Structure formats: structure tokens, C-alpha cells
Amino acid sequence: MTSDQTPAQRLPTLEDVAQVAGVSRATVSRVINNIRNVDPQLHKVVWDAVTATGYVPNRAARSLVTGRTGAIALVVSEAENRAADDPFLGRFFSDPFFGRVVGGVLSVLRPSGVHLALVLAGDEDACAKVVSDVRQGQVDGVVVLSLHPHDPLPRMLADAAVPAVLYGRPAAPMPISYVDVATYQGAKLAADHLVARGCQHVATISGSVDMPAGVDRLNGFREAMAKQGVAYVPSYDGGFTQEGGERAMERLLAEHPEVDGVFVASDVMAQGAMMVLRDHGKTVPDDVAVIGFDDSSAALSSRPPLTTVRQPVEDMAAEMARLLLTRIDSRANRTTSVIFDPDLVLRASA
């Protein structure tokens, strides 16, 4: 039997990749099948040869060999299902925070030959499908950005004991891995800086107090101020939105017009708060010093640029991916937490 395919039309094979890379076929197979006991330098040589030859791994065959899909999902778990043209989605996906998370995750996945899928989960049915997809082998595991306090997905993933890692501590104690920033330490950086500036009447605009980040940033700041001898710190909930930051600052100025220093638990809220200060004829930082949290795009676009507590988003996202790949490889349901140190980024607002 003869083939109509000419040598020029023949698809590249593992042998072709091995010849270009100067390694054995077995080594090429181990690299492509993501078996991790391969020297990192050989890993790069093999993938360069894959690119040079145009070889396309057969994902179905690979799954049969490894029992894995070679793909994980980045799940954005939101409070509601949204249409594709919803303005919220446009704002979220265009925000540099999301790009920083994706970049950090891909920095680990790309060298390992693992693909990343984006999944939006807007209700309990969508969350259940995420769990089902992992169980049925559609993806090997998930990294999760949870955007609302009553998100059922973390608990569903923990109960199913599937490979999963959260960005941020879960709202309730549960056996699931996560990465987070040392929030109390970050709040202390803000408190100490305001005191060092000579602020005498300090207040805070908190995030939602039913979310771990909101509670931790508020309690951490109050504790740090107490250690500085300040027994009472007025607090107003801004709900982690710009509009909430505006409303909270309006209330703060009405009830405590003497305020001269404010720690705001997110840069977005701080941006709104500074707009209100300007409307009331207050200058930042001369009349009121303002410190945010996150070091997001809002910190640089604020006027004046915002002094803020920075969380290392890219490093945190990369660690999420590493934890997930380790969990997938080990097949042991062991949970891990990794906490990163924050930094205070000094700009013009404080």
C-alpha cells in the first residue's frame, strides 16, 4: 500500500524533535508529557526543537499516557452571570490586576507545557460545572479568583477534594490551598507611616467586612494604631468600590472634619475618597494624608499619585500555579498556604 503524502507533507514526529534537540526520543516524550524529573535546560532545548520542527503533540494520546489533560482553568467566580458585553467584565478584564494574575500563572505554566483556560462562574450551577469538569478530566485543576463574599465555589472544591488553589484566604476555614498577602503587616506599614508623618486624627475606610480582606485590613490597622497609643479609629465601610469610597469619605468628613490621615483598604476606594476631599477643598497630603492598599492601576491614575501597600500579584499568581501543579503531580489531598510580605510604595498622597 502506498501513500500519496510526499516527504515535504509529512508531519513532524517525536524522532524529528529528538534529532533537532540532540536528545533521545524518550527524553522528548518525558518533556512533552510534562514528567517533571527532566533537567530544566533540556526542557528548554526540547521545546525549542518542538517549535523549530512544528511538531504538534497529540493531546489525546498524551492524556492516555499521563492520565492528565495538560490544562488547568483560571476561574473567575463572580456573584452573578453576566452578558459578554457587561461593563463590569470589560472593566475587570482590562484592569492590570487581572493581567498581572494571568502573567504570573503563565510564567509557571508555559515552561511546563500546560495550557490555561479561562472560566467564568456566575452562579451555583456554573460552580458545580467547574467541579464536574475537574472530576471528569476536562482540566487537571483550577486556580480561583473569588470576587464575592458568599461564593459557594471554594467550599464545593474543598468538599470534592479536587486540585484547586485560591487567590486569598477563604471566607471560612476549609481544607483548600491558597496564597495571600500578610494583611496585618501591610496595615501596620500604613499605620506607622501615618503616625510618622505626624497625623493626629486618623481614620480608615474599610472594605466589605464580610470578606476576609476587608476584616483583616480593618483589624490589622486598628491593632497597629492601638500599639501606637491610639485607642479609637473611626471606620467607614466602602465596600471595595470607588463609589463606596466616595460615600465613606463624605460620612467621615461630616462626622470627623478634623481628620488628617486616612488608611483606605483598596486603591479603588482611595481614588473615590480623594475625589471627595478635593470637592471639599481639602488638599492631599497637606490637609489629609491618604494611603491605599493593592498598588493597582488606580494608585498611579489617582491625583495625586497614591501611596499604597503593595501586594506582589505576579509572584502570588505564580505560586498559585506552582502549588496547583505540585498538587496534581502528588495526587495527595494535602492543602498548603503561602503568605507573601507586602511593601509600602511611597508616592505623593502621604
PDB file of C-alpha atoms in Angstrom, residues 40-254:
ATOM      1  CA  PRO A  40      15.258  22.382  33.107  1.00  0.00           C
ATOM      2  CA  GLN A  41      17.880  23.108  30.445  1.00  0.00           C
ATOM      3  CA  LEU A  42      16.843  20.005  28.496  1.00  0.00           C
ATOM      4  CA  HIS A  43      13.243  21.135  28.902  1.00  0.00           C
ATOM      5  CA  LYS A  44      14.032  24.349  27.024  1.00  0.00           C
ATOM      6  CA  VAL A  45      16.076  22.567  24.368  1.00  0.00           C
ATOM      7  CA  VAL A  46      13.226  20.156  23.641  1.00  0.00           C
ATOM      8  CA  TRP A  47      10.537  22.842  23.445  1.00  0.00           C
ATOM      9  CA  ASP A  48      12.768  24.934  21.166  1.00  0.00           C
ATOM     10  CA  ALA A  49      13.058  21.850  18.936  1.00  0.00           C
ATOM     11  CA  VAL A  50       9.281  21.399  19.028  1.00  0.00           C
ATOM     12  CA  THR A  51       8.896  24.980  17.789  1.00  0.00           C
ATOM     13  CA  ALA A  52      11.593  24.543  15.148  1.00  0.00           C
ATOM     14  CA  THR A  53      10.091  21.349  13.720  1.00  0.00           C
ATOM     15  CA  GLY A  54       6.470  22.407  14.012  1.00  0.00           C
ATOM     16  CA  TYR A  55       5.652  19.252  15.954  1.00  0.00           C
ATOM     17  CA  VAL A  56       2.157  19.290  17.484  1.00  0.00           C
ATOM     18  CA  PRO A  57       1.720  16.957  20.475  1.00  0.00           C
ATOM     19  CA  ASN A  58      -1.338  14.719  20.317  1.00  0.00           C
ATOM     20  CA  ARG A  59      -3.230  15.775  23.421  1.00  0.00           C
ATOM     21  CA  ALA A  60      -5.488  12.732  23.365  1.00  0.00           C
ATOM     22  CA  ALA A  61      -2.525  10.363  23.280  1.00  0.00           C
ATOM     23  CA  ARG A  62      -0.774  12.410  25.913  1.00  0.00           C
ATOM     24  CA  SER A  63      -3.787  12.138  28.212  1.00  0.00           C
ATOM     25  CA  LEU A  64      -3.809   8.373  27.821  1.00  0.00           C
ATOM     26  CA  VAL A  65      -0.132   8.201  28.813  1.00  0.00           C
ATOM     27  CA  THR A  66      -0.231  10.627  31.746  1.00  0.00           C
ATOM     28  CA  GLY A  67      -3.839  10.474  32.906  1.00  0.00           C
ATOM     29  CA  ARG A  68      -3.893  14.280  32.603  1.00  0.00           C
ATOM     30  CA  THR A  69      -5.225  16.831  30.162  1.00  0.00           C
ATOM     31  CA  GLY A  70      -2.244  19.181  30.312  1.00  0.00           C
ATOM     32  CA  ALA A  71      -4.620  22.075  31.016  1.00  0.00           C
ATOM     33  CA  ILE A  72      -5.780  23.973  34.085  1.00  0.00           C
ATOM     34  CA  ALA A  73      -8.515  26.584  34.436  1.00  0.00           C
ATOM     35  CA  LEU A  74      -8.338  30.095  35.823  1.00  0.00           C
ATOM     36  CA  VAL A  75     -11.828  30.512  37.285  1.00  0.00           C
ATOM     37  CA  VAL A  76     -13.246  33.976  37.899  1.00  0.00           C
ATOM     38  CA  SER A  77     -16.079  33.320  40.352  1.00  0.00           C
ATOM     39  CA  GLU A  78     -18.493  36.235  40.339  1.00  0.00           C
ATOM     40  CA  ALA A  79     -21.787  36.932  42.106  1.00  0.00           C
ATOM     41  CA  GLU A  80     -23.959  36.672  39.014  1.00  0.00           C
ATOM     42  CA  ASN A  81     -23.999  35.535  35.413  1.00  0.00           C
ATOM     43  CA  ARG A  82     -23.228  38.447  33.116  1.00  0.00           C
ATOM     44  CA  ALA A  83     -23.617  39.018  29.418  1.00  0.00           C
ATOM     45  CA  ALA A  84     -20.413  39.125  27.379  1.00  0.00           C
ATOM     46  CA  ASP A  85     -20.858  42.882  26.849  1.00  0.00           C
ATOM     47  CA  ASP A  86     -21.479  43.648  30.538  1.00  0.00           C
ATOM     48  CA  PRO A  87     -19.428  46.750  31.535  1.00  0.00           C
ATOM     49  CA  PHE A  88     -18.215  45.008  34.704  1.00  0.00           C
ATOM     50  CA  LEU A  89     -16.465  42.322  32.699  1.00  0.00           C
ATOM     51  CA  GLY A  90     -14.888  44.924  30.466  1.00  0.00           C
ATOM     52  CA  ARG A  91     -13.549  46.816  33.493  1.00  0.00           C
ATOM     53  CA  PHE A  92     -12.344  43.663  35.246  1.00  0.00           C
ATOM     54  CA  PHE A  93     -10.548  42.081  32.315  1.00  0.00           C
ATOM     55  CA  SER A  94      -8.991  45.384  31.238  1.00  0.00           C
ATOM     56  CA  ASP A  95      -7.727  46.117  34.758  1.00  0.00           C
ATOM     57  CA  PRO A  96      -3.979  45.486  35.049  1.00  0.00           C
ATOM     58  CA  PHE A  97      -4.670  43.352  38.158  1.00  0.00           C
ATOM     59  CA  PHE A  98      -6.207  40.616  36.003  1.00  0.00           C
ATOM     60  CA  GLY A  99      -3.355  40.823  33.508  1.00  0.00           C
ATOM     61  CA  ARG A 100      -0.841  40.562  36.360  1.00  0.00           C
ATOM     62  CA  VAL A 101      -2.564  37.417  37.658  1.00  0.00           C
ATOM     63  CA  VAL A 102      -2.618  35.807  34.202  1.00  0.00           C
ATOM     64  CA  GLY A 103       1.010  36.762  33.596  1.00  0.00           C
ATOM     65  CA  GLY A 104       2.104  35.239  36.891  1.00  0.00           C
ATOM     66  CA  VAL A 105       0.228  31.993  36.256  1.00  0.00           C
ATOM     67  CA  LEU A 106       1.540  31.675  32.688  1.00  0.00           C
ATOM     68  CA  SER A 107       5.132  32.265  33.809  1.00  0.00           C
ATOM     69  CA  VAL A 108       4.923  28.862  35.516  1.00  0.00           C
ATOM     70  CA  LEU A 109       2.650  27.029  33.076  1.00  0.00           C
ATOM     71  CA  ARG A 110       4.436  27.886  29.814  1.00  0.00           C
ATOM     72  CA  PRO A 111       7.760  26.196  30.646  1.00  0.00           C
ATOM     73  CA  SER A 112       5.798  23.130  31.760  1.00  0.00           C
ATOM     74  CA  GLY A 113       3.772  22.949  28.544  1.00  0.00           C
ATOM     75  CA  VAL A 114       0.498  23.319  30.461  1.00  0.00           C
ATOM     76  CA  HIS A 115      -2.381  25.208  28.846  1.00  0.00           C
ATOM     77  CA  LEU A 116      -4.567  27.783  30.636  1.00  0.00           C
ATOM     78  CA  ALA A 117      -8.323  28.054  30.118  1.00  0.00           C
ATOM     79  CA  LEU A 118     -10.427  30.974  31.378  1.00  0.00           C
ATOM     80  CA  VAL A 119     -13.759  30.114  33.016  1.00  0.00           C
ATOM     81  CA  LEU A 120     -16.424  32.497  34.339  1.00  0.00           C
ATOM     82  CA  ALA A 121     -18.627  31.118  37.110  1.00  0.00           C
ATOM     83  CA  GLY A 122     -21.584  33.358  37.894  1.00  0.00           C
ATOM     84  CA  ASP A 123     -23.947  31.134  39.886  1.00  0.00           C
ATOM     85  CA  GLU A 124     -24.085  27.859  41.790  1.00  0.00           C
ATOM     86  CA  ASP A 125     -24.809  25.816  38.661  1.00  0.00           C
ATOM     87  CA  ALA A 126     -21.723  27.252  36.969  1.00  0.00           C
ATOM     88  CA  CYS A 127     -19.673  26.489  40.093  1.00  0.00           C
ATOM     89  CA  ALA A 128     -20.952  22.901  40.090  1.00  0.00           C
ATOM     90  CA  LYS A 129     -19.873  22.572  36.460  1.00  0.00           C
ATOM     91  CA  VAL A 130     -16.351  23.706  37.379  1.00  0.00           C
ATOM     92  CA  VAL A 131     -16.128  20.918  39.959  1.00  0.00           C
ATOM     93  CA  SER A 132     -17.579  18.412  37.481  1.00  0.00           C
ATOM     94  CA  ASP A 133     -15.076  19.430  34.797  1.00  0.00           C
ATOM     95  CA  VAL A 134     -12.156  18.691  37.123  1.00  0.00           C
ATOM     96  CA  ARG A 135     -13.636  15.399  38.263  1.00  0.00           C
ATOM     97  CA  GLN A 136     -14.317  14.291  34.691  1.00  0.00           C
ATOM     98  CA  GLY A 137     -10.844  15.214  33.483  1.00  0.00           C
ATOM     99  CA  GLN A 138     -11.732  18.219  31.334  1.00  0.00           C
ATOM    100  CA  VAL A 139      -8.978  20.096  33.196  1.00  0.00           C
ATOM    101  CA  ASP A 140      -6.455  18.880  35.762  1.00  0.00           C
ATOM    102  CA  GLY A 141      -7.198  21.550  38.370  1.00  0.00           C
ATOM    103  CA  VAL A 142      -8.210  25.165  38.951  1.00  0.00           C
ATOM    104  CA  VAL A 143      -6.856  28.423  40.292  1.00  0.00           C
ATOM    105  CA  VAL A 144      -9.646  30.658  41.542  1.00  0.00           C
ATOM    106  CA  LEU A 145     -10.255  34.396  41.792  1.00  0.00           C
ATOM    107  CA  SER A 146     -13.284  34.712  44.056  1.00  0.00           C
ATOM    108  CA  LEU A 147     -14.940  38.127  43.739  1.00  0.00           C
ATOM    109  CA  HIS A 148     -17.770  37.983  46.271  1.00  0.00           C
ATOM    110  CA  PRO A 149     -18.044  37.061  49.962  1.00  0.00           C
ATOM    111  CA  HIS A 150     -20.695  34.328  49.723  1.00  0.00           C
ATOM    112  CA  ASP A 151     -19.062  32.431  46.875  1.00  0.00           C
ATOM    113  CA  PRO A 152     -20.002  28.731  47.098  1.00  0.00           C
ATOM    114  CA  LEU A 153     -17.159  27.583  44.837  1.00  0.00           C
ATOM    115  CA  PRO A 154     -14.323  27.314  47.404  1.00  0.00           C
ATOM    116  CA  ARG A 155     -16.418  25.072  49.663  1.00  0.00           C
ATOM    117  CA  MET A 156     -17.561  22.955  46.701  1.00  0.00           C
ATOM    118  CA  LEU A 157     -13.954  22.454  45.571  1.00  0.00           C
ATOM    119  CA  ALA A 158     -12.831  21.607  49.102  1.00  0.00           C
ATOM    120  CA  ASP A 159     -15.643  19.094  49.600  1.00  0.00           C
ATOM    121  CA  ALA A 160     -14.831  17.452  46.255  1.00  0.00           C
ATOM    122  CA  ALA A 161     -11.127  17.263  47.209  1.00  0.00           C
ATOM    123  CA  VAL A 162     -10.072  18.213  43.663  1.00  0.00           C
ATOM    124  CA  PRO A 163      -6.843  20.115  42.873  1.00  0.00           C
ATOM    125  CA  ALA A 164      -7.548  23.809  43.493  1.00  0.00           C
ATOM    126  CA  VAL A 165      -5.781  26.933  44.793  1.00  0.00           C
ATOM    127  CA  LEU A 166      -7.411  30.232  45.789  1.00  0.00           C
ATOM    128  CA  TYR A 167      -6.092  33.772  45.453  1.00  0.00           C
ATOM    129  CA  GLY A 168      -6.681  34.997  49.010  1.00  0.00           C
ATOM    130  CA  ARG A 169      -7.758  33.295  52.201  1.00  0.00           C
ATOM    131  CA  PRO A 170     -11.204  31.682  52.003  1.00  0.00           C
ATOM    132  CA  ALA A 171     -14.045  33.414  53.860  1.00  0.00           C
ATOM    133  CA  ALA A 172     -14.469  30.410  56.184  1.00  0.00           C
ATOM    134  CA  PRO A 173     -11.943  27.820  57.368  1.00  0.00           C
ATOM    135  CA  MET A 174     -11.836  24.902  54.930  1.00  0.00           C
ATOM    136  CA  PRO A 175      -9.296  22.400  53.562  1.00  0.00           C
ATOM    137  CA  ILE A 176      -8.221  24.221  50.405  1.00  0.00           C
ATOM    138  CA  SER A 177      -4.861  25.696  49.393  1.00  0.00           C
ATOM    139  CA  TYR A 178      -4.434  29.434  48.983  1.00  0.00           C
ATOM    140  CA  VAL A 179      -1.934  32.256  48.598  1.00  0.00           C
ATOM    141  CA  ASP A 180      -2.366  35.581  50.330  1.00  0.00           C
ATOM    142  CA  VAL A 181      -0.540  38.686  51.468  1.00  0.00           C
ATOM    143  CA  ALA A 182       0.294  39.372  55.133  1.00  0.00           C
ATOM    144  CA  THR A 183      -2.547  41.837  55.539  1.00  0.00           C
ATOM    145  CA  TYR A 184      -1.896  42.735  59.173  1.00  0.00           C
ATOM    146  CA  GLN A 185       1.707  43.549  58.289  1.00  0.00           C
ATOM    147  CA  GLY A 186       0.532  45.740  55.405  1.00  0.00           C
ATOM    148  CA  ALA A 187      -1.928  47.587  57.616  1.00  0.00           C
ATOM    149  CA  LYS A 188       0.865  48.170  60.137  1.00  0.00           C
ATOM    150  CA  LEU A 189       3.041  49.715  57.418  1.00  0.00           C
ATOM    151  CA  ALA A 190       0.235  52.170  56.689  1.00  0.00           C
ATOM    152  CA  ALA A 191      -0.408  52.981  60.370  1.00  0.00           C
ATOM    153  CA  ASP A 192       3.254  53.525  61.186  1.00  0.00           C
ATOM    154  CA  HIS A 193       3.708  55.816  58.194  1.00  0.00           C
ATOM    155  CA  LEU A 194       0.712  57.999  59.065  1.00  0.00           C
ATOM    156  CA  VAL A 195       1.940  58.337  62.654  1.00  0.00           C
ATOM    157  CA  ALA A 196       5.477  59.124  61.458  1.00  0.00           C
ATOM    158  CA  ARG A 197       4.030  61.910  59.291  1.00  0.00           C
ATOM    159  CA  GLY A 198       2.558  63.456  62.438  1.00  0.00           C
ATOM    160  CA  CYS A 199      -1.104  62.695  61.724  1.00  0.00           C
ATOM    161  CA  GLN A 200      -3.139  63.271  64.892  1.00  0.00           C
ATOM    162  CA  HIS A 201      -6.661  62.348  63.787  1.00  0.00           C
ATOM    163  CA  VAL A 202      -6.514  59.096  61.865  1.00  0.00           C
ATOM    164  CA  ALA A 203      -9.443  57.178  60.389  1.00  0.00           C
ATOM    165  CA  THR A 204      -9.915  54.265  57.989  1.00  0.00           C
ATOM    166  CA  ILE A 205     -12.217  53.368  55.111  1.00  0.00           C
ATOM    167  CA  SER A 206     -12.604  49.593  55.204  1.00  0.00           C
ATOM    168  CA  GLY A 207     -13.565  47.084  52.568  1.00  0.00           C
ATOM    169  CA  SER A 208     -16.579  44.831  52.954  1.00  0.00           C
ATOM    170  CA  VAL A 209     -16.460  43.413  56.468  1.00  0.00           C
ATOM    171  CA  ASP A 210     -17.948  40.100  55.317  1.00  0.00           C
ATOM    172  CA  MET A 211     -14.830  39.456  53.204  1.00  0.00           C
ATOM    173  CA  PRO A 212     -11.530  38.261  54.737  1.00  0.00           C
ATOM    174  CA  ALA A 213      -9.540  41.061  53.095  1.00  0.00           C
ATOM    175  CA  GLY A 214     -11.924  43.680  54.475  1.00  0.00           C
ATOM    176  CA  VAL A 215     -11.869  42.281  58.008  1.00  0.00           C
ATOM    177  CA  ASP A 216      -8.108  41.702  58.116  1.00  0.00           C
ATOM    178  CA  ARG A 217      -7.179  45.150  56.789  1.00  0.00           C
ATOM    179  CA  LEU A 218      -9.521  46.836  59.260  1.00  0.00           C
ATOM    180  CA  ASN A 219      -8.457  44.813  62.297  1.00  0.00           C
ATOM    181  CA  GLY A 220      -4.795  44.981  61.354  1.00  0.00           C
ATOM    182  CA  PHE A 221      -4.912  48.774  61.091  1.00  0.00           C
ATOM    183  CA  ARG A 222      -6.776  49.184  64.381  1.00  0.00           C
ATOM    184  CA  GLU A 223      -4.324  46.888  66.146  1.00  0.00           C
ATOM    185  CA  ALA A 224      -1.322  48.760  64.734  1.00  0.00           C
ATOM    186  CA  MET A 225      -2.799  52.123  65.746  1.00  0.00           C
ATOM    187  CA  ALA A 226      -3.531  50.773  69.242  1.00  0.00           C
ATOM    188  CA  LYS A 227       0.155  49.869  69.565  1.00  0.00           C
ATOM    189  CA  GLN A 228       0.881  53.493  68.653  1.00  0.00           C
ATOM    190  CA  GLY A 229      -1.321  54.593  71.569  1.00  0.00           C
ATOM    191  CA  VAL A 230      -4.435  55.417  69.535  1.00  0.00           C
ATOM    192  CA  ALA A 231      -7.374  53.716  71.282  1.00  0.00           C
ATOM    193  CA  TYR A 232     -10.118  54.603  68.787  1.00  0.00           C
ATOM    194  CA  VAL A 233     -10.009  54.758  64.988  1.00  0.00           C
ATOM    195  CA  PRO A 234     -13.232  55.812  63.194  1.00  0.00           C
ATOM    196  CA  SER A 235     -14.105  53.363  60.408  1.00  0.00           C
ATOM    197  CA  TYR A 236     -16.488  53.528  57.456  1.00  0.00           C
ATOM    198  CA  ASP A 237     -17.301  50.666  55.087  1.00  0.00           C
ATOM    199  CA  GLY A 238     -16.554  51.483  51.445  1.00  0.00           C
ATOM    200  CA  GLY A 239     -17.400  48.052  50.031  1.00  0.00           C
ATOM    201  CA  PHE A 240     -14.247  47.877  47.846  1.00  0.00           C
ATOM    202  CA  THR A 241     -15.762  50.192  45.184  1.00  0.00           C
ATOM    203  CA  GLN A 242     -14.927  53.724  44.083  1.00  0.00           C
ATOM    204  CA  GLU A 243     -18.489  54.857  44.786  1.00  0.00           C
ATOM    205  CA  GLY A 244     -18.292  53.265  48.235  1.00  0.00           C
ATOM    206  CA  GLY A 245     -15.064  55.138  48.897  1.00  0.00           C
ATOM    207  CA  GLU A 246     -16.779  58.400  47.951  1.00  0.00           C
ATOM    208  CA  ARG A 247     -19.737  57.752  50.265  1.00  0.00           C
ATOM    209  CA  ALA A 248     -17.487  56.699  53.133  1.00  0.00           C
ATOM    210  CA  MET A 249     -15.362  59.834  52.832  1.00  0.00           C
ATOM    211  CA  GLU A 250     -18.462  62.036  52.784  1.00  0.00           C
ATOM    212  CA  ARG A 251     -19.592  60.471  56.065  1.00  0.00           C
ATOM    213  CA  LEU A 252     -16.102  60.667  57.534  1.00  0.00           C
ATOM    214  CA  LEU A 253     -15.788  64.404  56.807  1.00  0.00           C
ATOM    215  CA  ALA A 254     -19.288  65.078  58.130  1.00  0.00           C
TER     216      ALA A 254
END
